Amino acid sequence: MSFDTYSASVIRYPELGFSLDSSLMDLDASFLAEMEPKVAKAFDDMKALESGAIANPDEGRMVGHYWLRQPSLAPNDELRAQITEPLTALKEFAEQVHTGRVAPPGGGQFRRILLIGIGGSALGPQLVNDAIGDQARLPILFFDNTDPAGIDRTLASIGKEGLATTLVLVISKSGGTPETRNGMVEAKAAYDAAGLDFGKHAVAVTGTGSKLDKFADEHGFITRFPMEDWVGGRTSVMSTVGLVPASLQGLDIDPFLEGAAAMDAETRKTDASTNAAMRLALCWYAAGNGKGEKDMVVLPYKDSLVLFSKYLQQLVMESLGKELDLDGNKVNQGIAVYGNKGSTDQHAYVQQLRDGVPNFFATFIEVRKGRDGDTIEVEPGSTSADYLQGFLRGTRKALYQSGRGSITLSIPEVNPFQLGLLIGLFERAVSFYASLVNINAYHQPGVEAGKKAAADFLDVLNGVRSRITADAKTAGDIAYEIDADPEDVYHCLNHLAANGEVQSSLGKEPNEDTFSL
């Protein structure tokens, strides 16, 4: 590849310190010409979305996460107020917490935050904390699962005495998400056991009138912040979901929003040759033939961005992983995303990337600045940052020599502005790609199906509990009694046995195992 090819393939936004290099994706002129009608439609679709069109037809909802960083784009005064008023309120509340005007009932000041949420309600704040939380005034911990051992580990790290100065932030749009509700119940039980009033330590971010909203009112939460239905969880980090915890940590949220707004402004332009988000979407389309035939491996060469690949897993896979297109055709779309960080992965799965199945393309994220302050030479003439850059450039070249394409995104450093810029870039790329392949990026029927299946299992579990006696029974016996699938009943019984609720005795095969009180 010539330097001229590289130069022609790079999109640069000098004022933002950003560049995108797609030279190793081999996008040819015929492909770009063929895609022009789809690209034009994608730009039109984006314009309609930002103007307030119903972008989620399944639920009859607008999609407004782009308005969060530029409220003037919202289509009416009511929606603009739903952005600006909570933003002002959450900043004022954070200041009150930091100055002690909002304080624990037992005295002193709040010293840490416990965030209870799942999916976008936790992952966005986790990414922000990992990437730019090193200067936070208040540390933050998370309940982001319904794993009791994980909950116990987090509570142990806080300590019984530490609960008195811990501000609990519960985030759930509906208040009915089981994992979040379970975490809240577990946290409340811990506060009750410590003789503390949970409500006087708690804040809710939720939809108006939701189950959580009502719970917060009944239990006297310190305050509540609204969560609007036109913001999806995976794009909520710049709503109250992400900004309340970030502000409480003491992070500067204004440049975070400004970074996303700046990327929006650049990628709102309809010249595909200079639009970084459209270029990303086209690279994804070309790599997977518009069918997601290749995975995306995300490799940020900076420790503070280690959660970025996990964040993109949800943003990309929940948005693009769809069975049906907008016309009802079965298409089974999606792009699998995985990754960790460079150069760590060069001692893990890069071996397969270089020599194994060529079922992926890579996305490198270069952070040009090595560290703040002075540095040292780890070898004569070379610093640690030199090595990191060398590993990035070397891995990129080695993959291409083996027929593996890659994209390289470059930013000057990891700070609130640049983090917002990266998130904004990928949000718009996802929207563009969804249009290119004619799917709805803003619903999640597969997630809802999984939730229903889990609820069905819990119903069976409770039915099994009611049929356990002192007399030993097999899974088949109980399945007959409650009219359930014997395998489901068997898994319920093993769960109960593992947690000390029943006794089990192994037979020659699972269908001969018996269970009793």
Short mmCIF file of C-alpha atoms in Angstrom, two decimals:
data_model
loop_
_atom_site.label_atom_id
_atom_site.label_comp_id
_atom_site.label_asym_id
_atom_site.label_seq_id
_atom_site.Cartn_x
_atom_site.Cartn_y
_atom_site.Cartn_z
CA MET A 1 0.00 0.00 0.00
CA SER A 2 1.36 3.39 -0.97
CA PHE A 3 1.49 6.53 1.15
CA ASP A 4 -0.84 8.14 -1.42
CA THR A 5 -3.42 5.40 -0.75
CA TYR A 6 -3.12 6.01 2.97
CA SER A 7 -3.46 9.78 2.55
CA ALA A 8 -6.58 9.39 0.41
CA SER A 9 -8.17 7.03 2.95
CA VAL A 10 -7.75 9.12 6.11
CA ILE A 11 -10.53 11.32 7.44
CA ARG A 12 -9.19 14.02 9.76
CA TYR A 13 -10.92 16.52 12.02
CA PRO A 14 -7.92 18.63 13.08
CA GLU A 15 -9.87 20.87 15.46
CA LEU A 16 -11.01 17.76 17.34
CA GLY A 17 -7.62 16.03 17.23
CA PHE A 18 -9.33 13.03 15.61
CA SER A 19 -8.59 10.88 12.59
CA LEU A 20 -9.94 7.69 11.04
CA ASP A 21 -7.70 5.57 8.83
CA SER A 22 -9.56 3.01 6.68
CA SER A 23 -6.69 2.41 4.26
CA LEU A 24 -6.33 -1.22 5.35
CA MET A 25 -9.99 -2.04 4.67
CA ASP A 26 -9.46 -1.87 0.88
CA LEU A 27 -12.70 -0.06 0.09
CA ASP A 28 -12.69 0.25 -3.69
CA ALA A 29 -14.36 2.88 -5.86
CA SER A 30 -16.88 0.44 -7.35
CA PHE A 31 -18.15 -0.54 -3.89
CA LEU A 32 -18.51 3.08 -2.82
CA ALA A 33 -20.35 3.94 -6.04
CA GLU A 34 -22.68 0.98 -5.63
CA MET A 35 -23.50 2.07 -2.06
CA GLU A 36 -24.39 5.67 -2.97
CA PRO A 37 -28.21 5.16 -3.02
CA LYS A 38 -28.13 3.41 0.38
CA VAL A 39 -25.85 6.10 1.77
CA ALA A 40 -28.20 8.86 0.60
CA LYS A 41 -31.13 7.08 2.25
CA ALA A 42 -29.14 6.67 5.47
CA PHE A 43 -28.47 10.40 5.60
CA ASP A 44 -32.18 11.07 5.05
CA ASP A 45 -33.12 8.56 7.75
CA MET A 46 -30.75 10.22 10.21
CA LYS A 47 -32.17 13.65 9.44
CA ALA A 48 -35.68 12.35 10.09
CA LEU A 49 -34.59 10.67 13.32
CA GLU A 50 -32.99 13.84 14.66
CA SER A 51 -36.10 15.79 13.67
CA GLY A 52 -38.31 13.63 15.87
CA ALA A 53 -39.68 11.02 13.48
CA ILE A 54 -40.88 7.74 14.99
CA ALA A 55 -37.63 5.82 14.69
CA ASN A 56 -38.75 2.82 16.75
CA PRO A 57 -41.93 1.69 15.00
CA ASP A 58 -42.41 -1.33 17.28
CA GLU A 59 -42.93 0.92 20.28
CA GLY A 60 -44.09 4.09 18.54
CA ARG A 61 -41.20 6.08 20.03
CA MET A 62 -38.88 8.82 18.94
CA VAL A 63 -35.16 8.26 19.45
CA GLY A 64 -33.54 11.34 20.93
CA HIS A 65 -30.11 10.58 22.33
CA TYR A 66 -28.59 13.05 19.87
CA TRP A 67 -30.61 15.83 21.46
CA LEU A 68 -28.96 15.20 24.83
CA ARG A 69 -25.79 17.03 23.77
CA GLN A 70 -27.59 19.66 21.68
CA PRO A 71 -31.05 20.30 23.14
CA SER A 72 -31.82 22.89 20.45
CA LEU A 73 -32.28 19.97 18.03
CA ALA A 74 -35.22 18.58 19.99
CA PRO A 75 -38.42 19.12 18.01
CA ASN A 76 -40.38 21.04 20.68
CA ASP A 77 -40.02 23.06 23.87
CA GLU A 78 -41.32 20.25 26.08
CA LEU A 79 -38.61 17.86 24.94
CA ARG A 80 -35.93 20.53 25.28
CA ALA A 81 -37.04 21.15 28.86
CA GLN A 82 -36.84 17.40 29.56
CA ILE A 83 -33.12 17.68 28.79
CA THR A 84 -32.09 21.05 30.17
CA GLU A 85 -34.03 21.07 33.44
CA PRO A 86 -32.69 17.72 34.76
CA LEU A 87 -29.18 18.73 33.65
CA THR A 88 -29.35 21.87 35.77
CA ALA A 89 -30.90 19.95 38.67
CA LEU A 90 -28.34 17.16 38.71
CA LYS A 91 -25.45 19.62 38.71
CA GLU A 92 -26.99 21.48 41.63
CA PHE A 93 -27.60 18.24 43.50
CA ALA A 94 -24.02 17.06 42.97
CA GLU A 95 -22.76 20.38 44.33
CA GLN A 96 -24.97 19.97 47.40
CA VAL A 97 -23.56 16.49 48.01
CA HIS A 98 -19.97 17.69 47.59
CA THR A 99 -20.44 20.64 49.97
CA GLY A 100 -22.31 18.59 52.57
CA ARG A 101 -25.65 20.38 52.21
CA VAL A 102 -27.03 16.96 51.25
CA ALA A 103 -25.52 14.67 53.84
CA PRO A 104 -26.04 11.30 55.52
CA PRO A 105 -28.57 11.42 58.38
CA GLY A 106 -25.89 10.24 60.80
CA GLY A 107 -23.67 13.22 60.03
CA GLY A 108 -20.54 13.82 58.01
CA GLN A 109 -20.54 13.67 54.22
CA PHE A 110 -21.14 11.01 51.62
CA ARG A 111 -17.83 9.34 50.83
CA ARG A 112 -18.71 6.93 48.02
CA ILE A 113 -21.45 5.97 45.56
CA LEU A 114 -23.07 2.57 45.09
CA LEU A 115 -24.75 2.40 41.68
CA ILE A 116 -27.40 -0.28 41.17
CA GLY A 117 -28.30 -0.94 37.55
CA ILE A 118 -27.75 -3.30 34.65
CA GLY A 119 -27.04 -3.04 30.93
CA GLY A 120 -26.72 0.55 29.79
CA SER A 121 -27.76 1.73 33.24
CA ALA A 122 -24.46 0.41 34.59
CA LEU A 123 -22.14 -0.13 31.64
CA GLY A 124 -22.11 3.52 30.55
CA PRO A 125 -21.22 4.79 34.03
CA GLN A 126 -18.63 2.00 34.36
CA LEU A 127 -16.94 3.06 31.12
CA VAL A 128 -16.92 6.72 32.19
CA ASN A 129 -15.47 5.80 35.58
CA ASP A 130 -12.77 3.59 34.10
CA ALA A 131 -11.81 6.03 31.36
CA ILE A 132 -11.87 9.41 33.14
CA GLY A 133 -12.67 8.69 36.78
CA ASP A 134 -9.12 8.83 38.10
CA GLN A 135 -9.69 12.35 39.43
CA ALA A 136 -13.13 11.64 40.90
CA ARG A 137 -14.01 13.22 44.26
CA LEU A 138 -16.17 10.21 45.19
CA PRO A 139 -15.31 6.63 44.26
CA ILE A 140 -18.09 4.53 42.74
CA LEU A 141 -18.99 0.85 43.14
CA PHE A 142 -21.57 -1.19 41.25
CA PHE A 143 -24.26 -3.82 41.65
CA ASP A 144 -24.63 -4.71 37.96
CA ASN A 145 -25.89 -8.28 38.26
CA THR A 146 -28.13 -10.45 40.40
CA ASP A 147 -25.18 -12.61 41.52
CA PRO A 148 -25.43 -12.80 45.33
CA ALA A 149 -21.72 -13.52 45.73
CA GLY A 150 -20.88 -10.43 43.69
CA ILE A 151 -23.26 -8.37 45.82
CA ASP A 152 -21.65 -9.70 49.00
CA ARG A 153 -18.18 -8.88 47.69
CA THR A 154 -19.15 -5.28 46.96
CA LEU A 155 -20.86 -4.86 50.34
CA ALA A 156 -17.78 -6.29 52.04
CA SER A 157 -15.57 -3.74 50.29
CA ILE A 158 -17.82 -0.96 51.63
CA GLY A 159 -18.04 -2.44 55.12
CA LYS A 160 -20.93 -2.15 57.55
CA GLU A 161 -19.67 1.17 58.90
CA GLY A 162 -19.10 2.50 55.38
CA LEU A 163 -22.78 2.11 54.49
CA ALA A 164 -23.59 5.16 56.63
CA THR A 165 -21.65 7.41 54.24
CA THR A 166 -22.56 5.62 50.99
CA LEU A 167 -24.99 7.26 48.58
CA VAL A 168 -26.99 4.64 46.68
CA LEU A 169 -28.01 5.43 43.12
CA VAL A 170 -30.71 3.13 41.68
CA ILE A 171 -31.15 3.37 37.90
CA SER A 172 -34.00 1.69 36.04
CA LYS A 173 -36.42 3.15 33.51
CA SER A 174 -39.32 0.90 34.50
CA GLY A 175 -38.25 -0.10 37.96
CA GLY A 176 -39.26 -3.63 37.04
CA THR A 177 -35.93 -4.90 35.73
CA PRO A 178 -35.37 -7.95 37.96
CA GLU A 179 -31.59 -7.62 38.33
CA THR A 180 -31.81 -3.98 39.40
CA ARG A 181 -34.76 -4.57 41.70
CA ASN A 182 -32.94 -7.51 43.31
CA GLY A 183 -29.86 -5.36 43.86
CA MET A 184 -31.97 -2.66 45.48
CA VAL A 185 -33.68 -5.19 47.75
CA GLU A 186 -30.28 -6.60 48.74
CA ALA A 187 -28.90 -3.12 49.42
CA LYS A 188 -31.94 -2.16 51.49
CA ALA A 189 -31.56 -5.34 53.52
CA ALA A 190 -27.92 -4.44 54.23
CA TYR A 191 -28.93 -0.94 55.36
CA ASP A 192 -31.74 -2.35 57.50
CA ALA A 193 -29.32 -4.79 59.13
CA ALA A 194 -26.98 -1.88 59.92
CA GLY A 195 -29.84 0.07 61.52
CA LEU A 196 -29.84 2.68 58.75
CA ASP A 197 -32.72 4.25 56.83
CA PHE A 198 -32.16 3.16 53.23
CA GLY A 199 -34.32 5.88 51.72
CA LYS A 200 -32.29 8.66 53.32
CA HIS A 201 -29.21 7.30 51.52
CA ALA A 202 -30.84 6.68 48.13
CA VAL A 203 -31.47 8.47 44.84
CA ALA A 204 -33.46 7.12 41.88
CA VAL A 205 -33.09 7.68 38.16
CA THR A 206 -36.27 6.32 36.59
CA GLY A 207 -39.33 6.96 34.47
CA THR A 208 -42.05 9.12 35.95
CA GLY A 209 -44.71 6.91 37.55
CA SER A 210 -42.58 3.75 37.29
CA LYS A 211 -42.41 1.05 39.96
CA LEU A 212 -39.09 2.51 41.12
CA ASP A 213 -40.54 6.02 41.14
CA LYS A 214 -43.34 4.83 43.44
CA PHE A 215 -40.92 2.86 45.63
CA ALA A 216 -38.68 5.92 45.97
CA ASP A 217 -41.67 8.04 47.00
CA GLU A 218 -42.89 5.48 49.53
CA HIS A 219 -39.45 5.05 51.11
CA GLY A 220 -38.48 8.72 51.20
CA PHE A 221 -35.57 8.72 48.76
CA ILE A 222 -33.44 11.88 48.89
CA THR A 223 -34.45 12.81 45.33
CA ARG A 224 -35.38 11.40 41.94
CA PHE A 225 -34.25 12.23 38.41
CA PRO A 226 -36.35 11.48 35.31
CA MET A 227 -35.44 8.96 32.63
CA GLU A 228 -37.25 9.57 29.35
CA ASP A 229 -38.69 6.83 27.14
CA TRP A 230 -37.08 8.32 24.00
CA VAL A 231 -33.62 7.37 25.30
CA GLY A 232 -32.65 3.71 25.05
CA GLY A 233 -30.40 2.11 27.67
CA ARG A 234 -27.49 1.52 25.30
CA THR A 235 -27.49 5.19 24.27
CA SER A 236 -28.24 6.64 27.71
CA VAL A 237 -24.78 7.54 29.01
CA MET A 238 -25.32 11.22 28.17
CA SER A 239 -28.74 11.31 29.82
CA THR A 240 -29.42 11.37 33.56
CA VAL A 241 -28.33 7.71 33.55
CA GLY A 242 -24.70 8.65 32.95
CA LEU A 243 -24.61 12.28 34.00
CA VAL A 244 -26.01 11.87 37.53
CA PRO A 245 -23.30 9.40 38.62
CA ALA A 246 -20.57 11.30 36.76
CA SER A 247 -21.56 14.58 38.41
CA LEU A 248 -21.76 12.94 41.82
CA GLN A 249 -18.26 11.59 41.25
CA GLY A 250 -17.17 15.15 40.59
CA LEU A 251 -16.35 14.66 36.91
CA ASP A 252 -16.67 17.50 34.41
CA ILE A 253 -19.65 16.49 32.27
CA ASP A 254 -19.77 19.60 30.05
CA PRO A 255 -16.76 18.66 27.85
CA PHE A 256 -18.08 15.09 27.73
CA LEU A 257 -21.29 16.36 26.13
CA GLU A 258 -19.34 18.83 23.99
CA GLY A 259 -17.18 16.06 22.55
CA ALA A 260 -20.22 14.10 21.38
CA ALA A 261 -21.83 17.28 20.02
CA ALA A 262 -18.66 18.10 18.08
CA MET A 263 -18.60 14.63 16.50
CA ASP A 264 -22.31 14.91 15.75
CA ALA A 265 -21.68 18.19 13.91
CA GLU A 266 -18.98 16.63 11.73
CA THR A 267 -20.92 13.44 11.01
CA ARG A 268 -24.17 15.27 10.31
CA LYS A 269 -22.59 16.49 7.06
CA THR A 270 -23.72 14.53 4.03
CA ASP A 271 -20.42 14.20 2.20
CA ALA A 272 -19.67 10.51 2.68
CA SER A 273 -16.01 10.98 1.79
CA THR A 274 -15.42 13.11 4.92
CA ASN A 275 -17.99 11.63 7.29
CA ALA A 276 -16.18 9.39 9.80
CA ALA A 277 -19.34 7.67 11.07
CA MET A 278 -20.51 6.84 7.56
CA ARG A 279 -17.02 5.58 6.73
CA LEU A 280 -17.18 3.27 9.74
CA ALA A 281 -20.59 1.98 8.67
CA LEU A 282 -19.37 1.39 5.13
CA CYS A 283 -16.33 -0.48 6.44
CA TRP A 284 -18.60 -2.70 8.51
CA TYR A 285 -20.82 -3.31 5.50
CA ALA A 286 -17.90 -4.12 3.18
CA ALA A 287 -16.19 -6.41 5.70
CA GLY A 288 -19.30 -8.50 6.29
CA ASN A 289 -20.95 -8.21 2.88
CA GLY A 290 -23.82 -6.35 4.50
CA LYS A 291 -24.68 -9.51 6.43
CA GLY A 292 -22.37 -9.36 9.45
CA GLU A 293 -20.20 -12.17 8.12
CA LYS A 294 -17.16 -10.93 10.07
CA ASP A 295 -16.72 -10.05 13.74
CA MET A 296 -15.34 -6.73 14.92
CA VAL A 297 -12.34 -6.94 17.25
CA VAL A 298 -11.87 -3.70 19.19
CA LEU A 299 -8.33 -3.00 20.39
CA PRO A 300 -7.83 0.27 22.29
CA TYR A 301 -4.15 0.83 23.00
CA LYS A 302 -4.75 2.48 26.37
CA ASP A 303 -5.59 0.90 29.72
CA SER A 304 -8.26 3.48 30.54
CA LEU A 305 -10.30 2.33 27.52
CA VAL A 306 -10.33 -1.34 28.46
CA LEU A 307 -14.13 -1.27 28.91
CA PHE A 308 -14.73 0.38 25.55
CA SER A 309 -14.98 -2.94 23.71
CA LYS A 310 -17.51 -4.16 26.30
CA TYR A 311 -19.45 -0.92 25.91
CA LEU A 312 -19.49 -1.37 22.13
CA GLN A 313 -20.66 -4.95 22.52
CA GLN A 314 -23.95 -3.68 23.87
CA LEU A 315 -24.24 -0.64 21.61
CA VAL A 316 -23.49 -2.56 18.41
CA MET A 317 -24.84 -6.04 19.11
CA GLU A 318 -28.10 -5.03 20.81
CA SER A 319 -28.75 -2.46 18.10
CA LEU A 320 -27.81 -4.52 15.05
CA GLY A 321 -28.51 -8.09 16.10
CA LYS A 322 -31.98 -8.50 14.58
CA GLU A 323 -33.88 -11.42 13.06
CA LEU A 324 -36.19 -9.36 10.84
CA ASP A 325 -35.62 -6.28 8.71
CA LEU A 326 -38.04 -3.36 8.52
CA ASP A 327 -39.99 -5.12 5.76
CA GLY A 328 -40.48 -8.25 7.86
CA ASN A 329 -37.94 -10.34 5.98
CA LYS A 330 -35.84 -12.80 7.97
CA VAL A 331 -32.27 -11.49 7.72
CA ASN A 332 -30.54 -12.44 11.01
CA GLN A 333 -28.39 -9.32 11.00
CA GLY A 334 -25.65 -8.35 13.44
CA ILE A 335 -21.96 -7.78 14.03
CA ALA A 336 -20.29 -9.68 16.84
CA VAL A 337 -17.96 -7.49 18.90
CA TYR A 338 -15.19 -8.52 21.24
CA GLY A 339 -11.87 -7.18 22.46
CA ASN A 340 -9.81 -6.14 25.44
CA LYS A 341 -6.83 -3.84 24.92
CA GLY A 342 -3.45 -3.55 23.27
CA SER A 343 -0.81 -4.61 23.69
CA THR A 344 -2.15 -7.11 26.24
CA ASP A 345 -4.01 -9.04 23.56
CA GLN A 346 -0.83 -9.59 21.60
CA HIS A 347 -0.05 -12.17 24.30
CA ALA A 348 -3.52 -13.71 24.02
CA TYR A 349 -5.75 -14.01 20.95
CA VAL A 350 -3.76 -11.96 18.42
CA GLN A 351 -2.05 -15.24 17.49
CA GLN A 352 -5.36 -16.50 16.12
CA LEU A 353 -6.14 -13.16 14.52
CA ARG A 354 -2.87 -13.36 12.59
CA ASP A 355 -2.80 -17.04 11.68
CA GLY A 356 -6.26 -18.49 12.36
CA VAL A 357 -9.74 -18.14 10.92
CA PRO A 358 -10.04 -14.83 8.98
CA ASN A 359 -13.56 -14.16 10.28
CA PHE A 360 -13.03 -10.65 11.62
CA PHE A 361 -11.81 -7.13 11.04
CA ALA A 362 -10.02 -5.10 13.68
CA THR A 363 -10.65 -1.62 15.05
CA PHE A 364 -7.54 -0.12 16.62
CA ILE A 365 -7.86 2.92 18.86
CA GLU A 366 -4.67 4.92 19.10
CA VAL A 367 -4.16 7.40 21.93
CA ARG A 368 -1.24 9.52 20.86
CA LYS A 369 -0.18 10.87 24.24
CA GLY A 370 1.68 8.33 26.35
CA ARG A 371 1.44 9.89 29.80
CA ASP A 372 1.20 13.17 31.66
CA GLY A 373 4.45 14.53 33.03
CA ASP A 374 7.99 13.35 32.51
CA THR A 375 8.84 9.95 31.12
CA ILE A 376 11.86 7.67 31.20
CA GLU A 377 13.65 5.47 28.72
CA VAL A 378 13.02 1.79 29.36
CA GLU A 379 15.80 1.01 26.89
CA PRO A 380 18.32 3.42 25.36
CA GLY A 381 16.33 5.71 23.08
CA SER A 382 12.94 4.07 23.73
CA THR A 383 10.10 4.78 26.17
CA SER A 384 7.14 2.67 27.21
CA ALA A 385 4.97 4.82 24.94
CA ASP A 386 7.32 4.09 22.03
CA TYR A 387 6.80 0.38 22.59
CA LEU A 388 3.02 0.76 22.78
CA GLN A 389 3.01 2.65 19.47
CA GLY A 390 5.32 0.06 17.96
CA PHE A 391 3.07 -2.80 19.01
CA LEU A 392 0.01 -1.05 17.56
CA ARG A 393 1.67 -0.31 14.23
CA GLY A 394 3.33 -3.71 14.08
CA THR A 395 0.17 -5.68 14.85
CA ARG A 396 -1.83 -3.64 12.36
CA LYS A 397 0.72 -4.30 9.62
CA ALA A 398 1.12 -7.99 10.47
CA LEU A 399 -2.64 -8.52 10.28
CA TYR A 400 -2.89 -6.78 6.91
CA GLN A 401 0.00 -8.83 5.51
CA SER A 402 -2.08 -11.90 6.41
CA GLY A 403 -5.18 -10.56 4.66
CA ARG A 404 -6.92 -9.18 7.76
CA GLY A 405 -8.35 -5.69 7.38
CA SER A 406 -8.44 -3.03 10.08
CA ILE A 407 -9.59 0.47 10.91
CA THR A 408 -7.52 2.80 13.09
CA LEU A 409 -9.08 5.62 15.09
CA SER A 410 -6.73 8.16 16.64
CA ILE A 411 -7.31 10.65 19.44
CA PRO A 412 -4.76 12.80 21.29
CA GLU A 413 -5.56 11.61 24.83
CA VAL A 414 -8.33 10.14 26.95
CA ASN A 415 -10.29 12.96 28.55
CA PRO A 416 -14.01 13.80 28.86
CA PHE A 417 -14.15 15.54 25.47
CA GLN A 418 -12.45 12.71 23.59
CA LEU A 419 -14.50 10.02 25.32
CA GLY A 420 -17.68 11.84 24.34
CA LEU A 421 -16.34 12.14 20.79
CA LEU A 422 -15.73 8.38 20.51
CA ILE A 423 -19.14 7.48 21.90
CA GLY A 424 -20.83 9.93 19.55
CA LEU A 425 -18.94 8.47 16.59
CA PHE A 426 -20.06 4.90 17.22
CA GLU A 427 -23.64 5.86 18.04
CA ARG A 428 -24.02 7.50 14.64
CA ALA A 429 -22.17 4.69 12.84
CA VAL A 430 -24.66 2.22 14.32
CA SER A 431 -27.57 4.34 13.10
CA PHE A 432 -26.09 4.61 9.61
CA TYR A 433 -25.34 0.90 9.36
CA ALA A 434 -28.86 0.00 10.49
CA SER A 435 -30.24 2.08 7.65
CA LEU A 436 -27.82 0.55 5.14
CA VAL A 437 -29.10 -2.95 6.00
CA ASN A 438 -32.74 -1.85 6.59
CA ILE A 439 -33.22 -2.86 10.23
CA ASN A 440 -34.60 -1.22 13.38
CA ALA A 441 -31.62 -0.39 15.59
CA TYR A 442 -33.74 0.80 18.49
CA HIS A 443 -35.69 -2.20 19.76
CA GLN A 444 -34.53 -5.43 21.41
CA PRO A 445 -37.08 -8.23 20.94
CA GLY A 446 -34.48 -10.89 21.71
CA VAL A 447 -33.78 -9.33 25.11
CA GLU A 448 -37.48 -9.21 25.87
CA ALA A 449 -37.85 -12.87 24.85
CA GLY A 450 -35.04 -13.80 27.24
CA LYS A 451 -36.72 -11.90 30.06
CA LYS A 452 -39.99 -13.75 29.44
CA ALA A 453 -38.24 -17.12 29.41
CA ALA A 454 -36.54 -16.27 32.71
CA ALA A 455 -39.90 -15.31 34.22
CA ASP A 456 -41.38 -18.62 33.03
CA PHE A 457 -38.50 -20.50 34.67
CA LEU A 458 -39.10 -18.70 37.96
CA ASP A 459 -42.77 -19.70 37.81
CA VAL A 460 -41.74 -23.34 37.38
CA LEU A 461 -39.21 -22.97 40.20
CA ASN A 462 -41.87 -21.80 42.61
CA GLY A 463 -44.13 -24.64 41.50
CA VAL A 464 -41.32 -27.12 42.19
CA ARG A 465 -40.75 -25.63 45.64
CA SER A 466 -44.37 -26.24 46.53
CA ARG A 467 -44.11 -29.96 45.68
CA ILE A 468 -40.95 -30.94 47.55
CA THR A 469 -41.70 -33.26 50.47
CA ALA A 470 -39.84 -35.49 52.86
CA ASP A 471 -40.50 -38.35 50.45
CA ALA A 472 -37.93 -38.55 47.67
CA LYS A 473 -39.18 -37.66 44.19
CA THR A 474 -37.66 -37.56 40.75
CA ALA A 475 -37.86 -34.61 38.39
CA GLY A 476 -40.37 -36.61 36.35
CA ASP A 477 -42.61 -37.10 39.39
CA ILE A 478 -42.76 -33.37 40.13
CA ALA A 479 -43.06 -32.44 36.45
CA TYR A 480 -46.18 -34.59 36.24
CA GLU A 481 -47.64 -32.94 39.35
CA ILE A 482 -47.19 -29.37 38.07
CA ASP A 483 -47.55 -30.08 34.33
CA ALA A 484 -44.07 -28.83 33.43
CA ASP A 485 -41.13 -29.90 31.29
CA PRO A 486 -39.11 -32.55 33.22
CA GLU A 487 -35.77 -31.07 32.19
CA ASP A 488 -36.82 -27.61 33.45
CA VAL A 489 -37.93 -29.21 36.71
CA TYR A 490 -34.63 -31.09 36.98
CA HIS A 491 -32.63 -27.85 36.67
CA CYS A 492 -34.86 -26.23 39.27
CA LEU A 493 -34.23 -29.10 41.67
CA ASN A 494 -30.47 -28.95 41.17
CA HIS A 495 -30.56 -25.19 41.82
CA LEU A 496 -32.47 -25.76 45.06
CA ALA A 497 -30.07 -28.52 46.10
CA ALA A 498 -27.01 -26.38 45.40
CA ASN A 499 -28.40 -23.66 47.65
CA GLY A 500 -29.32 -25.96 50.55
CA GLU A 501 -33.10 -25.98 50.12
CA VAL A 502 -33.42 -29.69 49.27
CA GLN A 503 -31.44 -32.90 49.54
CA SER A 504 -30.44 -34.84 46.44
CA SER A 505 -29.42 -38.39 45.72
CA LEU A 506 -27.80 -39.30 42.42
CA GLY A 507 -29.13 -42.18 40.34
CA LYS A 508 -27.47 -43.86 37.39
CA GLU A 509 -28.83 -41.15 35.10
CA PRO A 510 -30.27 -37.68 35.75
CA ASN A 511 -33.86 -38.92 35.32
CA GLU A 512 -33.28 -41.30 38.26
CA ASP A 513 -31.94 -38.62 40.66
CA THR A 514 -34.21 -38.05 43.64
CA PHE A 515 -34.88 -34.96 45.76
CA SER A 516 -36.43 -34.44 49.16
CA LEU A 517 -36.61 -31.98 52.05
#
